[in-house]
CSV table of C-alpha atoms and ligand atoms in Angstrom, one decimal:
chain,number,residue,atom,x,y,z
A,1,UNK,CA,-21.8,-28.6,-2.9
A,2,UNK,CA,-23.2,-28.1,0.6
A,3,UNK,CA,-21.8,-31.9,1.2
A,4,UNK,CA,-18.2,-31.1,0.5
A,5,UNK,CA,-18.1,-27.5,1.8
A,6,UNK,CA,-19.3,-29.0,5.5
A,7,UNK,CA,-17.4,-31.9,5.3
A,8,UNK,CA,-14.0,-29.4,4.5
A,9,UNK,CA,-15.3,-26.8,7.6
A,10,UNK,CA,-15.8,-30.1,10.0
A,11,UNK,CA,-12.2,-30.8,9.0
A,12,UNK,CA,-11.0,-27.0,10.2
A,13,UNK,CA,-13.6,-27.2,12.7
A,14,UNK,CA,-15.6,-23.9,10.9
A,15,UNK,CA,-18.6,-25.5,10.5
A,16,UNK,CA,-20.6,-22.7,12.5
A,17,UNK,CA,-20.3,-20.5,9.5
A,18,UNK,CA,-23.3,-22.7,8.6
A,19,UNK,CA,-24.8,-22.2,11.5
A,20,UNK,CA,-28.0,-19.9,9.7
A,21,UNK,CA,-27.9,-21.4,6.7
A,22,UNK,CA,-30.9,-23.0,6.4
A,23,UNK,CA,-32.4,-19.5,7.5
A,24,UNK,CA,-30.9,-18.2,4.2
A,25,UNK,CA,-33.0,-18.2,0.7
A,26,UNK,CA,-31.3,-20.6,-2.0
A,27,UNK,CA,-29.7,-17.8,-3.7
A,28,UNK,CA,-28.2,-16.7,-0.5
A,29,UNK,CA,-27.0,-20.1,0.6
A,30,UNK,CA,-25.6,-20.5,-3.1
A,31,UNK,CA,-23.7,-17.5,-2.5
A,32,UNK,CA,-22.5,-18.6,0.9
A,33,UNK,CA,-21.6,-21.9,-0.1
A,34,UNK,CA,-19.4,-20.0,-3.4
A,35,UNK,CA,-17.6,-17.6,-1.0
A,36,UNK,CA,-16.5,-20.8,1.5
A,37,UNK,CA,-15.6,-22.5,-1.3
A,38,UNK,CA,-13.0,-19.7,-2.6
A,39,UNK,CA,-11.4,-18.7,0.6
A,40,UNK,CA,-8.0,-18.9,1.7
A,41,UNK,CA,-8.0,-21.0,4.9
A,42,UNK,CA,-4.2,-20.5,5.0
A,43,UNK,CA,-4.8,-17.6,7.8
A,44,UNK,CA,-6.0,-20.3,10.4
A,45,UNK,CA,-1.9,-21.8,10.5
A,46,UNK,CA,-1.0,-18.1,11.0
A,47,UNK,CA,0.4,-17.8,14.3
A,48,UNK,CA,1.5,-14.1,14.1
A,49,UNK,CA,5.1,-15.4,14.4
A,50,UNK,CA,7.4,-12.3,12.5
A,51,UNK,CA,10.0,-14.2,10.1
A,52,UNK,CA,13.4,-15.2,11.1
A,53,UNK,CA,15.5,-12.1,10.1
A,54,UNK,CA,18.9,-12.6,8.0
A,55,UNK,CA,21.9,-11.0,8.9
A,56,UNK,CA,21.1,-7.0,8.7
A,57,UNK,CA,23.6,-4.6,7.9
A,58,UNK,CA,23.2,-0.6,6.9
A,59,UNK,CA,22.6,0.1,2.9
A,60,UNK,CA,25.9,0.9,1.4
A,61,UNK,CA,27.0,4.5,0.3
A,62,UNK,CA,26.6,3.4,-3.7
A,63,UNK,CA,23.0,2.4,-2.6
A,64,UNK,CA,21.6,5.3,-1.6
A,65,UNK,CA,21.5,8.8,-3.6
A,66,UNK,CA,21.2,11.5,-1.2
A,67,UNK,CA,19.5,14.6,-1.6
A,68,UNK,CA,23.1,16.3,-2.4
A,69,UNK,CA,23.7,14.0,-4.5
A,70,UNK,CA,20.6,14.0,-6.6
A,71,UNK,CA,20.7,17.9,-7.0
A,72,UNK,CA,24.0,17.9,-8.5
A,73,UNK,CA,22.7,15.6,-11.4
A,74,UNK,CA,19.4,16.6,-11.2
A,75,UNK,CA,18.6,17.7,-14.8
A,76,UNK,CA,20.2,14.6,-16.3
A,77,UNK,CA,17.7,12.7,-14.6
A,78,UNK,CA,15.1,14.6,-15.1
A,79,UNK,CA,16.0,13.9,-18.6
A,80,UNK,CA,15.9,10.5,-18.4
A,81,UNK,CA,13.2,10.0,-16.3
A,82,UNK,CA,11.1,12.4,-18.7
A,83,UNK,CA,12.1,10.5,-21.7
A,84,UNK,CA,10.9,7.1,-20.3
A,85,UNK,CA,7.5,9.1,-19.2
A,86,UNK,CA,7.1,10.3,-23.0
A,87,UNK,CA,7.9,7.0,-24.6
A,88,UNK,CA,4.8,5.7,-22.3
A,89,UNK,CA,7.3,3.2,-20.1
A,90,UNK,CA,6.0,4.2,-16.6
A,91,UNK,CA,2.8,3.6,-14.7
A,92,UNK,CA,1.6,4.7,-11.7
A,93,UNK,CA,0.1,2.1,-9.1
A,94,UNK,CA,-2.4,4.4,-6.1
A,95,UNK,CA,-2.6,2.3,-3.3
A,96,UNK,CA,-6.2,3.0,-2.4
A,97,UNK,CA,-7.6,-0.1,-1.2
A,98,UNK,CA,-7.4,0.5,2.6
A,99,UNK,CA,-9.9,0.8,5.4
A,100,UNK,CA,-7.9,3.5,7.1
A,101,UNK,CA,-9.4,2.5,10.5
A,102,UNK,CA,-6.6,5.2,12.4
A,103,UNK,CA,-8.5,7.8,11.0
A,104,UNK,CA,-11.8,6.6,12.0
A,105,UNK,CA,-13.0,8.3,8.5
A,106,UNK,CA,-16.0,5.8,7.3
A,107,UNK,CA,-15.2,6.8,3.4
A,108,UNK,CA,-12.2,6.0,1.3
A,109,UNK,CA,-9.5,7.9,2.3
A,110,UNK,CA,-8.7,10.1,-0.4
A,111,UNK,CA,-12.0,11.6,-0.4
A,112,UNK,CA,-11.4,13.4,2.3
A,113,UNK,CA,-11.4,17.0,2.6
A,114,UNK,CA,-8.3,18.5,4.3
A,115,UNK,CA,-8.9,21.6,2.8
A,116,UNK,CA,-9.8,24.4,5.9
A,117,UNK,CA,-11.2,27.3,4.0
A,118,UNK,CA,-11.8,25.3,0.3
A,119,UNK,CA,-12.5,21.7,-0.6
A,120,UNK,CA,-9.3,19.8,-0.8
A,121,UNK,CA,-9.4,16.7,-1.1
A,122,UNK,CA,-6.8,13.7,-0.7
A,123,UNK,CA,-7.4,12.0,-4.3
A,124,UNK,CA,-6.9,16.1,-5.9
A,125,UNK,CA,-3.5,16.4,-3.7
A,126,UNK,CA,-2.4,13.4,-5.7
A,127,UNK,CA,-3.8,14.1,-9.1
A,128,UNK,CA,-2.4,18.4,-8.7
A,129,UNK,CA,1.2,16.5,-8.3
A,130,UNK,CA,0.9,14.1,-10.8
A,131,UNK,CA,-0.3,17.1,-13.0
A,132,UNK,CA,2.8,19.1,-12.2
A,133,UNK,CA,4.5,15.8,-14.3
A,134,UNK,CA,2.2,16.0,-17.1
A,135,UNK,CA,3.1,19.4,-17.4
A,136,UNK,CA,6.5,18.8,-17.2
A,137,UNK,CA,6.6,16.6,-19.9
A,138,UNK,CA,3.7,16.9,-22.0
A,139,UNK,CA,2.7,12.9,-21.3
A,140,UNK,CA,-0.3,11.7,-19.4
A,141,UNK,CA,1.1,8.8,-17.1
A,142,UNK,CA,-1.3,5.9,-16.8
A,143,UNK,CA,-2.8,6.0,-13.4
A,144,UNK,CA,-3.9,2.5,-12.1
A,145,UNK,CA,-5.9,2.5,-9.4
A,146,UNK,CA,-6.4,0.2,-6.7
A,147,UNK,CA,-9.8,-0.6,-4.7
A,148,UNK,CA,-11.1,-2.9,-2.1
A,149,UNK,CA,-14.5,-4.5,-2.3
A,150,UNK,CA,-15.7,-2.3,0.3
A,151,UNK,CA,-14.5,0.7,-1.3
A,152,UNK,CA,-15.1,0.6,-5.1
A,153,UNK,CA,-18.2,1.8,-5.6
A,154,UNK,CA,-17.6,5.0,-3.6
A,155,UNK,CA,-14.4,5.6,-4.9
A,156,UNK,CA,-14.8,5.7,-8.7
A,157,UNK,CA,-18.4,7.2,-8.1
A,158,UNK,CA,-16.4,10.3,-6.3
A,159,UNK,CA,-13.8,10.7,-8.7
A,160,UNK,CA,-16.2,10.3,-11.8
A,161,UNK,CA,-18.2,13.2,-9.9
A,162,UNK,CA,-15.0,15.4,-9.7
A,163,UNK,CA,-14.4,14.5,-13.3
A,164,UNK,CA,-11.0,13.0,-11.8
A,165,UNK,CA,-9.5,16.1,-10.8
A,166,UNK,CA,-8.5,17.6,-14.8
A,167,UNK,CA,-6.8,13.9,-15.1
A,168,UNK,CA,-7.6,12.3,-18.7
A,169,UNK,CA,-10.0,9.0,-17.7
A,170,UNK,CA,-8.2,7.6,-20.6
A,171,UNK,CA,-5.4,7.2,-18.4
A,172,UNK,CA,-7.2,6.2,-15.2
A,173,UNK,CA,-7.7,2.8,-14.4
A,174,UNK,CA,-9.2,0.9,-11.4
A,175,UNK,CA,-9.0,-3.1,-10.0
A,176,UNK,CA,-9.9,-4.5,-7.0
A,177,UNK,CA,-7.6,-5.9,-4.8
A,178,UNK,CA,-8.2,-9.3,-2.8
A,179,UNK,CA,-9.8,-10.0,0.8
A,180,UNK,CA,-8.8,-13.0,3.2
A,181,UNK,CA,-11.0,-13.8,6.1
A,182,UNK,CA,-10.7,-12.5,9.5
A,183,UNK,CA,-10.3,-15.1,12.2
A,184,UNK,CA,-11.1,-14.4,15.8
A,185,UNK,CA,-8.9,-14.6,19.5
A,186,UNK,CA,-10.2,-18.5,19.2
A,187,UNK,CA,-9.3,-19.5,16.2
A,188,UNK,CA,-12.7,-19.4,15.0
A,189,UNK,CA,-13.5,-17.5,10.9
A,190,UNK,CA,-15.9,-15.2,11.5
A,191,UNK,CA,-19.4,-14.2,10.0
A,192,UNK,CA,-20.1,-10.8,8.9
A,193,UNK,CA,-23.6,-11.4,8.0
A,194,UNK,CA,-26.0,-14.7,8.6
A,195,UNK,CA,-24.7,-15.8,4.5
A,196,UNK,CA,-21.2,-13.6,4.7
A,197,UNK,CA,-18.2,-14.3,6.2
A,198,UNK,CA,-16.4,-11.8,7.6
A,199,UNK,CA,-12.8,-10.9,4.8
A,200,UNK,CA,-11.0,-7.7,5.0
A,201,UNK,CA,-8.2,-6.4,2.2
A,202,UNK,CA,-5.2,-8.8,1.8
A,203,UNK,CA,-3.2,-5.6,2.4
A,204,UNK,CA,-1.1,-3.8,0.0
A,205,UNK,CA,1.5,-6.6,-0.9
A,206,UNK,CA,-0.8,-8.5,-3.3
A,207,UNK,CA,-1.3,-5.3,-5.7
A,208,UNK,CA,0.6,-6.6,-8.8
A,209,UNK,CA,-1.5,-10.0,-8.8
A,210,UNK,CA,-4.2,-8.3,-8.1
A,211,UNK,CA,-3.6,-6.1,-11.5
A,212,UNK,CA,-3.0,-9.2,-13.2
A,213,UNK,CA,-5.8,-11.3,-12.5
A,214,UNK,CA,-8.0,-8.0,-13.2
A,215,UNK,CA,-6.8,-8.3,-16.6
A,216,UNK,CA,-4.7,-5.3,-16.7
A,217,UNK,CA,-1.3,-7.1,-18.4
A,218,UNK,CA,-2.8,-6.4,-21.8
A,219,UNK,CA,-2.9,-2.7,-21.2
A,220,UNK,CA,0.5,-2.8,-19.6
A,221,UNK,CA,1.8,-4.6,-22.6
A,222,UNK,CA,-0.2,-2.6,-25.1
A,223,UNK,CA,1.0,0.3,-23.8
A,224,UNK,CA,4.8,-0.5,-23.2
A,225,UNK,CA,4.7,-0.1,-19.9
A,226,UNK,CA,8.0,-1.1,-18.5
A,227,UNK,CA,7.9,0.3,-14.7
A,228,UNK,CA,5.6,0.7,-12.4
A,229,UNK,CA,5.4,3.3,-9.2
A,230,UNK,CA,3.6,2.4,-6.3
A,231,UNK,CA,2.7,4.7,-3.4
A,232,UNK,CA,0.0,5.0,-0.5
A,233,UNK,CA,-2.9,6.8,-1.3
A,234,UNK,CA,-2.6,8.9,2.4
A,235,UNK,CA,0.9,11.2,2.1
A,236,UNK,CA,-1.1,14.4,0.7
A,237,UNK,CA,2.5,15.4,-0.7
A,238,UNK,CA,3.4,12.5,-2.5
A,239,UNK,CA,5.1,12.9,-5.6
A,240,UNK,CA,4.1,10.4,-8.1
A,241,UNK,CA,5.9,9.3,-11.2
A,242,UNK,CA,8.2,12.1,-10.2
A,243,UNK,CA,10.8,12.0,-13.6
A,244,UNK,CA,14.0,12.4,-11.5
A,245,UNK,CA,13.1,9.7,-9.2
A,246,UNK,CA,12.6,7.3,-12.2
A,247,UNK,CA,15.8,8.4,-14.1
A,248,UNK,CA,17.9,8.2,-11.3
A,249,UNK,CA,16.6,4.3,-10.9
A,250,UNK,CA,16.9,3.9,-14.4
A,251,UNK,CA,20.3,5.2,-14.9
A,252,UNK,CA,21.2,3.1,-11.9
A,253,UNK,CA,21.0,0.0,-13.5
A,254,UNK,CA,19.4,-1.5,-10.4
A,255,UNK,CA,15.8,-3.7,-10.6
A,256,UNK,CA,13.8,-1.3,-8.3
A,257,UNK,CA,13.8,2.2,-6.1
A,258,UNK,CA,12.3,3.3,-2.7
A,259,UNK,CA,12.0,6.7,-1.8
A,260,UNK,CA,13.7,7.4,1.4
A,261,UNK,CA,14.0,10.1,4.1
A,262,UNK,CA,16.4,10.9,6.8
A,263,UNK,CA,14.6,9.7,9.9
A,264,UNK,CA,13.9,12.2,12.1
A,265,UNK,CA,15.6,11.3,15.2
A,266,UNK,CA,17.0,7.7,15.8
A,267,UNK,CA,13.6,6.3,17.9
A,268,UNK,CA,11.8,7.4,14.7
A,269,UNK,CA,8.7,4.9,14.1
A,270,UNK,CA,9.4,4.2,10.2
A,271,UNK,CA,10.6,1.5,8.4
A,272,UNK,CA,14.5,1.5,7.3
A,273,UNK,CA,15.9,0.5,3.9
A,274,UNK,CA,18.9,-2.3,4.8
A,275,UNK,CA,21.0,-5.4,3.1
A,276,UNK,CA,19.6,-8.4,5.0
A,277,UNK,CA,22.2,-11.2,4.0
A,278,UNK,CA,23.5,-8.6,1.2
A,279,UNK,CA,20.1,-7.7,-0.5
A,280,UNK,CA,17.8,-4.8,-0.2
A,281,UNK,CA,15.2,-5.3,2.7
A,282,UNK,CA,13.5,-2.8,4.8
A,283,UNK,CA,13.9,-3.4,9.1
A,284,UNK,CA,11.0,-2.4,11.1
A,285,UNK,CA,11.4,0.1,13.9
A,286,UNK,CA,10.5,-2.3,16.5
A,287,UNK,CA,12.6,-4.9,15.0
A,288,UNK,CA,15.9,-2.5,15.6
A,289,UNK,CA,17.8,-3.2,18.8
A,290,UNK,CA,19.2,-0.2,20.7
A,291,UNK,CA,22.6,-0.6,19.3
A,292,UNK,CA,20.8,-0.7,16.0
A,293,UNK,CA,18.9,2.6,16.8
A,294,UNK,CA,22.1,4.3,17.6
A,295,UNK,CA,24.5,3.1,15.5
A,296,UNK,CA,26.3,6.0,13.4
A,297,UNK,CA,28.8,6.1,10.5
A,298,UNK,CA,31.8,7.7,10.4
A,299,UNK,CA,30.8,10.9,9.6
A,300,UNK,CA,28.2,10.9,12.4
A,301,UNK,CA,25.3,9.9,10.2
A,302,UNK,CA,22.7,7.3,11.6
A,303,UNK,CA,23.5,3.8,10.2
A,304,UNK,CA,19.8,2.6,9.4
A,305,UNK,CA,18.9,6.4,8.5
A,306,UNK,CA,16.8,5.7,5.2
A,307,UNK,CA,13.2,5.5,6.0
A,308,UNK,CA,10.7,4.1,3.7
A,309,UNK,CA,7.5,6.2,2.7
A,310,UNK,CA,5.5,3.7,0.6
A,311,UNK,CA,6.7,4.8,-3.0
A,312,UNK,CA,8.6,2.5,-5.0
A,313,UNK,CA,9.4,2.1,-8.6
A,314,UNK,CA,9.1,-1.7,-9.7
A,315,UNK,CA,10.7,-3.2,-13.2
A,316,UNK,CA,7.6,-4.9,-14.6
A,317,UNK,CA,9.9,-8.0,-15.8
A,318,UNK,CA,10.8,-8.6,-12.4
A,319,UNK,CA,7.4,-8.3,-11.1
A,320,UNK,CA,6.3,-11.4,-13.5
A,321,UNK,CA,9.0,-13.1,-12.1
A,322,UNK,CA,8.5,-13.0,-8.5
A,323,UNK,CA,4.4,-12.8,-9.2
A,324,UNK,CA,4.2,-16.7,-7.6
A,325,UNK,CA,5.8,-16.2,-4.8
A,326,UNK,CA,4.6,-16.2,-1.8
A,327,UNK,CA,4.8,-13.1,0.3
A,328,UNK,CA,4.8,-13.3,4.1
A,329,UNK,CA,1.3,-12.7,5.7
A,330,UNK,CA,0.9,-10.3,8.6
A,331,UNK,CA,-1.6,-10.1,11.5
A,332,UNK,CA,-3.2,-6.9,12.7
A,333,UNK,CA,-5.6,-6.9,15.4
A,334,UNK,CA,-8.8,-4.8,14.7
A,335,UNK,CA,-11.8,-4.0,16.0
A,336,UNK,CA,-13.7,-6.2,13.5
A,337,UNK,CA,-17.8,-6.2,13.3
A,338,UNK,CA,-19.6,-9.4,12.7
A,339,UNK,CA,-22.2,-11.0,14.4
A,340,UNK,CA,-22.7,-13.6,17.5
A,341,UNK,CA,-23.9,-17.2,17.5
A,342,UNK,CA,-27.7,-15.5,17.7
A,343,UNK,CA,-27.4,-13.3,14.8
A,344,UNK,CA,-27.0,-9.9,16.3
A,345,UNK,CA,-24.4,-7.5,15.7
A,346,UNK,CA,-21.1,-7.0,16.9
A,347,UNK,CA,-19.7,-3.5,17.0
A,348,UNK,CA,-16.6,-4.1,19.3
A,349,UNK,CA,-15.3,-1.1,21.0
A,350,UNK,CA,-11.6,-2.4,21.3
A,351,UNK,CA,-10.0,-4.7,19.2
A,352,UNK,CA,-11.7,-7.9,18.8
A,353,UNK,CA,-10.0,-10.0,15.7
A,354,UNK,CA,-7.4,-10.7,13.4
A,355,UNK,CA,-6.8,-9.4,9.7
A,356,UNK,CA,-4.1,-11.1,7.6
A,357,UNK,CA,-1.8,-8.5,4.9
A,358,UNK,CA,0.9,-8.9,2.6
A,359,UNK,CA,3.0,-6.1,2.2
A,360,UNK,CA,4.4,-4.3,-0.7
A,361,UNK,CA,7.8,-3.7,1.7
A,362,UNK,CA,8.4,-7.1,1.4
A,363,UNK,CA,8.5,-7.2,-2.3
A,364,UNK,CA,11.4,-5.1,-1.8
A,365,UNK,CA,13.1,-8.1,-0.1
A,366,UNK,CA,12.8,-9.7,-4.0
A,367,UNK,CA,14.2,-7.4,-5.9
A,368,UNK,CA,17.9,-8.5,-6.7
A,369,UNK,CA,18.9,-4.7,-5.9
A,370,UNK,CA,17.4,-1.3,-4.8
A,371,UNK,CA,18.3,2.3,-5.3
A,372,UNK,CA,17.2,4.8,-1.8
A,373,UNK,CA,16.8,7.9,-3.3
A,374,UNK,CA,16.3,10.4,-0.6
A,375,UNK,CA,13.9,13.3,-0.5
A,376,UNK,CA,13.4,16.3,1.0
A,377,UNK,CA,10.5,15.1,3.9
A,378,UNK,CA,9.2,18.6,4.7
A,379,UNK,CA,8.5,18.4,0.7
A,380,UNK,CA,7.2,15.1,0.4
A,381,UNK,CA,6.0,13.5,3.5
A,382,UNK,CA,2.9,14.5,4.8
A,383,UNK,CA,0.9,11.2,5.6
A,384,UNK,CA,-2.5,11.5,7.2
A,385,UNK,CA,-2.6,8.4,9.4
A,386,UNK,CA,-4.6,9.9,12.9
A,387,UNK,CA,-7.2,11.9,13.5
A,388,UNK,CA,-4.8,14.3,15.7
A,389,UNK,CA,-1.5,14.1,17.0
A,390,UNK,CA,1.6,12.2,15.4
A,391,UNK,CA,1.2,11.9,11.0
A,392,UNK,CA,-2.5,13.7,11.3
A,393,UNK,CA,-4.4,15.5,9.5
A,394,UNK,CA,-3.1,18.5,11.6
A,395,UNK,CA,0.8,17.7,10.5
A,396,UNK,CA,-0.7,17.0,6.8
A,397,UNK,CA,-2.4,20.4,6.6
A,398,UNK,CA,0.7,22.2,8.2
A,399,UNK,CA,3.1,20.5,5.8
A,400,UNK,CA,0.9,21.5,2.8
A,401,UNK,CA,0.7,25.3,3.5
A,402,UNK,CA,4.4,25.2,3.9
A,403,UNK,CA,4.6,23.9,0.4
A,404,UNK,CA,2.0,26.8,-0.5
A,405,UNK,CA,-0.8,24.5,-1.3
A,406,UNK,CA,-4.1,26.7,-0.7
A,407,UNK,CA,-5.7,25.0,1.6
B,1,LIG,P1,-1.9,1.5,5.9
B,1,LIG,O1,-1.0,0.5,6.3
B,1,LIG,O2,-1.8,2.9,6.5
B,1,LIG,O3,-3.4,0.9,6.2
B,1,LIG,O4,-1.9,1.7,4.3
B,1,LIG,P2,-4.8,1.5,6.1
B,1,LIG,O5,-5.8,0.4,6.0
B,1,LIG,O6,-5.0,2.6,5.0
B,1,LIG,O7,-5.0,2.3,7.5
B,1,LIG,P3,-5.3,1.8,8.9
B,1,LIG,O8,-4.0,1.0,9.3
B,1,LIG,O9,-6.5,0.9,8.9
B,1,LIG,O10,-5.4,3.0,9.7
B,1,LIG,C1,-0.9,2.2,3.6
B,1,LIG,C2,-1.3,2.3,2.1
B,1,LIG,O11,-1.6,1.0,1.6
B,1,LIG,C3,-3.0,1.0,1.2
B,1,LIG,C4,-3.7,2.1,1.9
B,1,LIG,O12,-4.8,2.5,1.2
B,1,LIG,C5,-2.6,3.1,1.9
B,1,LIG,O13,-2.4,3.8,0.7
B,1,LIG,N1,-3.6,-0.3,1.4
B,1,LIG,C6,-3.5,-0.8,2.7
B,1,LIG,C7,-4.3,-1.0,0.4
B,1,LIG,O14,-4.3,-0.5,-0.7
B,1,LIG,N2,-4.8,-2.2,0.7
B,1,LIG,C8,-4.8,-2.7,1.9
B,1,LIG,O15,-5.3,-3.8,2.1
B,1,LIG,C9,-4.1,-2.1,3.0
């Protein structure tokens, strides 16, 4: 194996990931030449470059269900949306497989503690709200949730210690998402360890193959499970598997739904739900020209109003469907430890490297259509990003007493 792996890292000129190999036991270069041998070399063509867009225009009025809109009909979805719940047809997908670098907290990040003058922590935000729907409807929602390598361990040690929060662990669910290696200003993969390469999470696009290949179809299928909704593990007001959400995507015949809120003010720093060439597709702030930015409708509304808060409710059909393709990779640059040519470590102060994500927004450009449903941000957005300023813990903790969350 040695023979073909160096021959393959001569051909991407890599080979200096061998460079302590023979410093290595056998059972350590085994496991070196294993991990080579699986990774996805695709992230050396990267080349940053964002995708050609498609024509954008605004969503369209019969698109989007605005808060208005929602409370006239609210107890009809509820209804429906509580019915699917009950008959065991919706999942819930926790995004938790992040490193959460902005917050410079060296644990997952729902175990931390934004309570002030009790414990409250991220992961018992999420499970109190996803409680309120077990309440409300007498139905324990599956709860699947995702990992990272790095993060496992911790994560379902934490919860298992908190006995999950009151959840049923019959219901609870873990897999571990993917990494991809991290490549460096040269070019060059990078080693995180004399018989490790350097990989970081593949980002949260590649969650539904990720379930997959962990084996979780059967249960989906076991249990009927016919849609799935996906959110970030770090907005402390998130409402998950919330039944009006999912009955007012069911009842709207269309494949998926994102929930949206009115941005803030036009320069707003959020993704914005839009028809790129006629289907649903989310713009990215710094992808908006001024006119863009600006634009308003008719009735004085922005155009490209709708932003995006990471929660989306997926039709698993459609999921198998698009399951092969290939979703666009994006680079970040991190501050990435690893170590030099001699051995020693590298703890860069600025950002030294390149990690490669998917993106679950993008799935959103595959679904053949895409109901916004608009909330109430003050109620439902409270992500914990930074340690202070903009989306911080502060904002979090001030959103949360404003809800009356003892904190
Ligand atoms: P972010 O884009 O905020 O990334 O994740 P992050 O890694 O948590 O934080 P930074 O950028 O390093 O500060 C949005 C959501 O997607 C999940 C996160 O856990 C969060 O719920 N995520 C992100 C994953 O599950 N896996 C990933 O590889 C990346």
């Amino acid at each position: 194996m040695k023979k073909e792996i160096t021959e393959k890292l001569t051909g991407l000129e890599q080979t200096h990931l061998l460079r302590h190999y023979d410093e290595l036991s056998s059972d350590d270069q085994k496991t070196l030449l294993k991990q080579i041998d699986g990774l996805d070399f695709s992230v050396l063509d990267e080349t940053g470059a964002e995708e050609e867009r498609g024509t954008i225009a605004p969503m369209r009025p019969e698109d989007v269900k605005t808060v208005a809109e929602i409370e006239k009909n609210r107890d009809r979805y509820f209804r429906t949306g509580a019915e699917a719940i009950k008959q065991g047809k919706v999942g819930c997908v926790l995004l938790a497989g992040g490193q959460g670098s902005r917050l410079g907290f060296n644990k997952p990040k729902g175990m931390f503690n934004i309570g002030v003058d009790r414990e409250l922590y991220i992961f018992e935000c999420l499970i109190n709200n996803l409680l309120d729907v077990v309440k409300e409807t007498g139905a324990f929602v599956p709860l699947f949730i995702m990992t990272s390598a790095d993060n496992d361990c911790d994560t379902r040690e934490f919860l298992a210690e908190h006995n999950y929060f009151g959840y049923d662990a019959d219901h609870i669910s873990f897999f571990i998402q993917e990494q991809l290696p991290t490549v460096d200003t040269e070019g060059k993969l990078m080693l995180s360890d004399k018989g490790v390469v350097s990989t970081a999470p593949n980002g949260n696009g590649g969650w539904y193959a990720s379930m997959i290949r962990s084996g979780i179809s059967e249960e989906l299928e076991k249990r009927g499970i016919e849609w799935l909704n996906v959110f970030a593990v770090d907005n402390v007001l998130q409402r998950m598997a919330d039944p009006c959400f999912i009955g007012a995507v069911i009842e709207s015949g269309k494949q998926s739904g994102a929930k949206v809120v009115a941005k803030a003010a036009p320069e707003e720093r959020v993704g914005v739900m839009c028809l790129e060439n006629g289907r649903p597709s989310i713009v990215e702030y710094y992808e908006m020209t001024d006119e863009m930015i600006e634009k308003r409708d008719e009735n004085g509304v922005l155009s490209y109003n709708w932003g995006v808060i990471l929660n989306y409710v997926f039709h698993v059909n459609r999921l198998n469907d698009i399951i092969d393709m290939r979703l666009p990779l994006h680079r970040a640059f991190k501050k990435i430890k690893h170590i030099d040519g001699n051995g020693n470590v590298v703890e860069p102060a600025e950002p030294n490297a390149y990690k490669f994500e998917t993106l679950v927004l993008d799935m959103v450009k595959l679904q053949d259509s895409c109901l916004a449903y608009e909330v109430d941000r003050k109620k439902e957005f409270a992500p914990v990003k930074n340690k202070e300023g903009v989306d911080s813990v502060d904002t979090a903790r001030e959103l949360l007493k404003y809800n009356g969350v003892i904190i």
